[in-house]
XYZ file of C-alpha atoms in Angstrom:
203
model
C 194.384 -9.318 30.616
C 193.518 -9.529 34.320
C 189.871 -10.275 33.469
C 191.006 -13.518 31.854
C 193.224 -14.592 34.749
C 190.640 -16.593 36.702
C 189.102 -18.230 33.601
C 192.610 -19.264 32.535
C 193.331 -20.753 35.969
C 190.004 -22.596 35.973
C 190.600 -23.994 32.480
C 194.132 -25.072 33.380
C 192.967 -26.778 36.581
C 190.051 -28.668 35.040
C 192.077 -29.936 32.098
C 195.213 -30.747 34.110
C 193.640 -32.502 37.103
C 191.256 -34.646 35.040
C 192.264 -38.268 34.327
C 194.546 -38.782 31.378
C 197.579 -40.775 30.225
C 200.192 -38.583 31.930
C 198.317 -38.570 35.236
C 197.809 -42.343 35.111
C 201.539 -42.859 34.538
C 202.292 -40.487 37.441
C 200.025 -42.530 39.720
C 201.661 -45.809 38.712
C 205.143 -44.345 39.136
C 204.259 -42.865 42.520
C 202.920 -46.211 43.712
C 205.873 -48.237 42.453
C 208.770 -45.825 43.014
C 207.636 -43.126 45.453
C 207.115 -39.399 44.897
C 210.790 -38.373 44.706
C 211.526 -40.709 41.817
C 208.363 -39.492 40.080
C 209.524 -35.843 40.074
C 211.497 -36.131 36.785
C 208.347 -37.406 35.071
C 206.331 -34.552 36.590
C 208.846 -31.888 35.511
C 209.236 -33.386 32.042
C 205.495 -33.688 31.498
C 204.959 -30.105 32.679
C 207.626 -28.725 30.334
C 206.301 -30.937 27.549
C 202.773 -29.617 27.815
C 203.780 -25.970 28.158
C 206.046 -26.265 25.101
C 203.130 -27.585 23.029
C 200.908 -24.776 24.293
C 203.557 -22.168 23.472
C 204.117 -23.520 19.960
C 200.376 -23.549 19.319
C 200.289 -19.909 20.362
C 203.088 -19.083 17.940
C 201.149 -20.543 15.016
C 201.248 -24.321 15.150
C 197.460 -24.324 15.643
C 197.075 -22.714 12.212
C 199.210 -25.461 10.682
C 197.111 -28.125 12.411
C 193.937 -26.602 10.973
C 195.359 -26.353 7.457
C 196.678 -29.915 7.317
C 193.546 -31.978 7.924
C 195.250 -35.334 8.503
C 197.996 -34.008 10.790
C 195.798 -34.126 13.895
C 194.826 -37.738 13.164
C 198.462 -38.668 12.574
C 199.463 -37.203 15.947
C 196.571 -39.027 17.614
C 197.419 -42.451 16.211
C 201.202 -42.199 16.563
C 200.895 -40.846 20.099
C 198.195 -43.344 20.983
C 200.350 -46.227 19.783
C 203.178 -45.028 22.010
C 200.828 -44.832 24.988
C 199.581 -48.360 24.290
C 203.203 -49.488 24.424
C 203.571 -47.728 27.784
C 200.424 -49.506 28.991
C 202.054 -52.825 28.111
C 205.213 -51.838 30.001
C 203.138 -50.857 33.044
C 201.157 -54.095 33.017
C 204.272 -56.260 32.776
C 206.620 -54.420 35.129
C 207.780 -56.308 38.190
C 206.338 -54.844 41.386
C 208.621 -53.757 44.202
C 207.440 -53.172 47.744
C 210.651 -51.907 49.331
C 213.747 -49.889 48.456
C 216.049 -52.920 48.278
C 213.882 -54.616 45.683
C 213.497 -51.329 43.820
C 217.218 -51.282 43.038
C 216.630 -54.157 40.659
C 213.239 -53.127 39.271
C 212.520 -51.184 36.106
C 213.551 -47.547 36.533
C 211.056 -44.726 36.908
C 210.367 -42.503 33.856
C 213.053 -39.917 33.141
C 212.556 -36.202 32.514
C 212.889 -36.749 28.750
C 210.345 -39.553 28.860
C 207.986 -37.201 30.705
C 208.362 -34.666 27.886
C 207.718 -37.345 25.267
C 204.641 -38.553 27.185
C 203.099 -35.141 26.589
C 204.310 -34.715 23.028
C 202.803 -38.089 22.138
C 199.691 -37.557 24.266
C 196.628 -36.718 22.132
C 194.925 -35.134 25.157
C 197.760 -32.590 25.461
C 197.329 -31.543 21.833
C 193.547 -31.285 22.122
C 193.710 -29.240 25.349
C 196.422 -26.949 23.964
C 194.484 -26.308 20.768
C 191.293 -25.597 22.714
C 193.085 -23.302 25.167
C 194.766 -21.250 22.461
C 191.513 -20.995 20.493
C 189.619 -19.679 23.537
C 192.174 -17.493 25.319
C 194.760 -16.403 22.784
C 193.594 -16.353 19.169
C 192.492 -12.879 18.237
C 193.845 -11.246 21.398
C 195.830 -8.027 21.100
C 198.137 -8.819 24.023
C 200.381 -10.953 21.826
C 203.262 -12.798 23.434
C 202.471 -11.286 26.824
C 199.100 -13.051 26.944
C 200.651 -16.274 25.672
C 203.420 -16.127 28.284
C 200.890 -15.575 31.067
C 198.800 -18.516 29.874
C 201.887 -20.748 29.715
C 203.027 -19.658 33.192
C 199.611 -20.447 34.652
C 199.591 -23.859 33.021
C 203.128 -24.587 34.207
C 202.185 -24.111 37.868
C 198.783 -25.795 37.652
C 200.066 -28.697 35.557
C 202.946 -29.409 37.961
C 200.644 -29.363 40.977
C 198.001 -31.512 39.265
C 200.411 -34.237 38.176
C 201.956 -34.155 41.661
C 198.520 -34.797 43.169
C 198.159 -37.929 41.036
C 201.677 -39.046 41.977
C 200.866 -38.598 45.666
C 197.688 -40.600 45.133
C 199.929 -43.394 43.913
C 202.076 -43.073 47.038
C 198.973 -43.340 49.224
C 197.778 -46.380 47.282
C 201.179 -48.042 47.721
C 200.734 -47.842 51.497
C 197.604 -49.968 51.116
C 199.119 -52.559 48.800
C 201.070 -55.108 50.823
C 202.048 -57.951 48.497
C 203.652 -58.222 45.046
C 200.406 -59.772 43.793
C 198.450 -56.690 44.866
C 200.990 -54.381 43.203
C 200.810 -56.452 40.030
C 197.008 -56.243 39.996
C 197.177 -52.485 40.562
C 199.602 -52.088 37.640
C 197.361 -54.143 35.363
C 194.268 -52.121 36.309
C 196.090 -48.833 35.665
C 197.400 -50.163 32.355
C 193.844 -51.036 31.322
C 192.698 -47.520 32.274
C 195.458 -46.112 30.086
C 194.355 -48.342 27.200
C 190.756 -47.172 27.621
C 191.776 -43.490 27.501
C 193.739 -44.137 24.300
C 190.871 -46.049 22.663
C 188.491 -43.246 23.624
C 190.805 -40.750 21.922
C 190.894 -42.940 18.809
C 187.068 -43.007 18.865
C 186.867 -39.205 19.068
C 189.234 -38.752 16.131
C 187.508 -41.272 13.846
């Protein structure tokens, strides 16, 4: 089990820190609401991903392989939800101080963070790949799965936090509502591109 520890950490870090829908949303939330108000999204997204990973380890991956169209269904339903989030990001009113933020659209909740992962095709693809490489066929059983989930929990939380802090740093550069609005639109377009790329891969 210990021989797989570093490969697990490396896999978790590469897949968690790389750009994706959840990280883009964390950056936008960090820029518009600050890190503290982004924490529920970070916690929810972390729990959401780890729950998918755990369920795959318990056998959901076998179900995904047996039902050929299930993966595509998850991709298109989840992608449609993320496109809706991109629209919400692009059209949200920017706020550049705490007083204005009282009247702006609220930051994502913990439950919304969970749903972002459950409807995120990247989370399903990464979970399936991780279980296939590190868990399927192992004799360690639930112990190996629990270790893998624990590693991903820590790495995922830190990775999403890094993206949220990037948003906070960016917000210190943006000075006017127009600049915030442009930033939101650019991030929304990046989210759309990641979704379209996922659609392309699944076609």
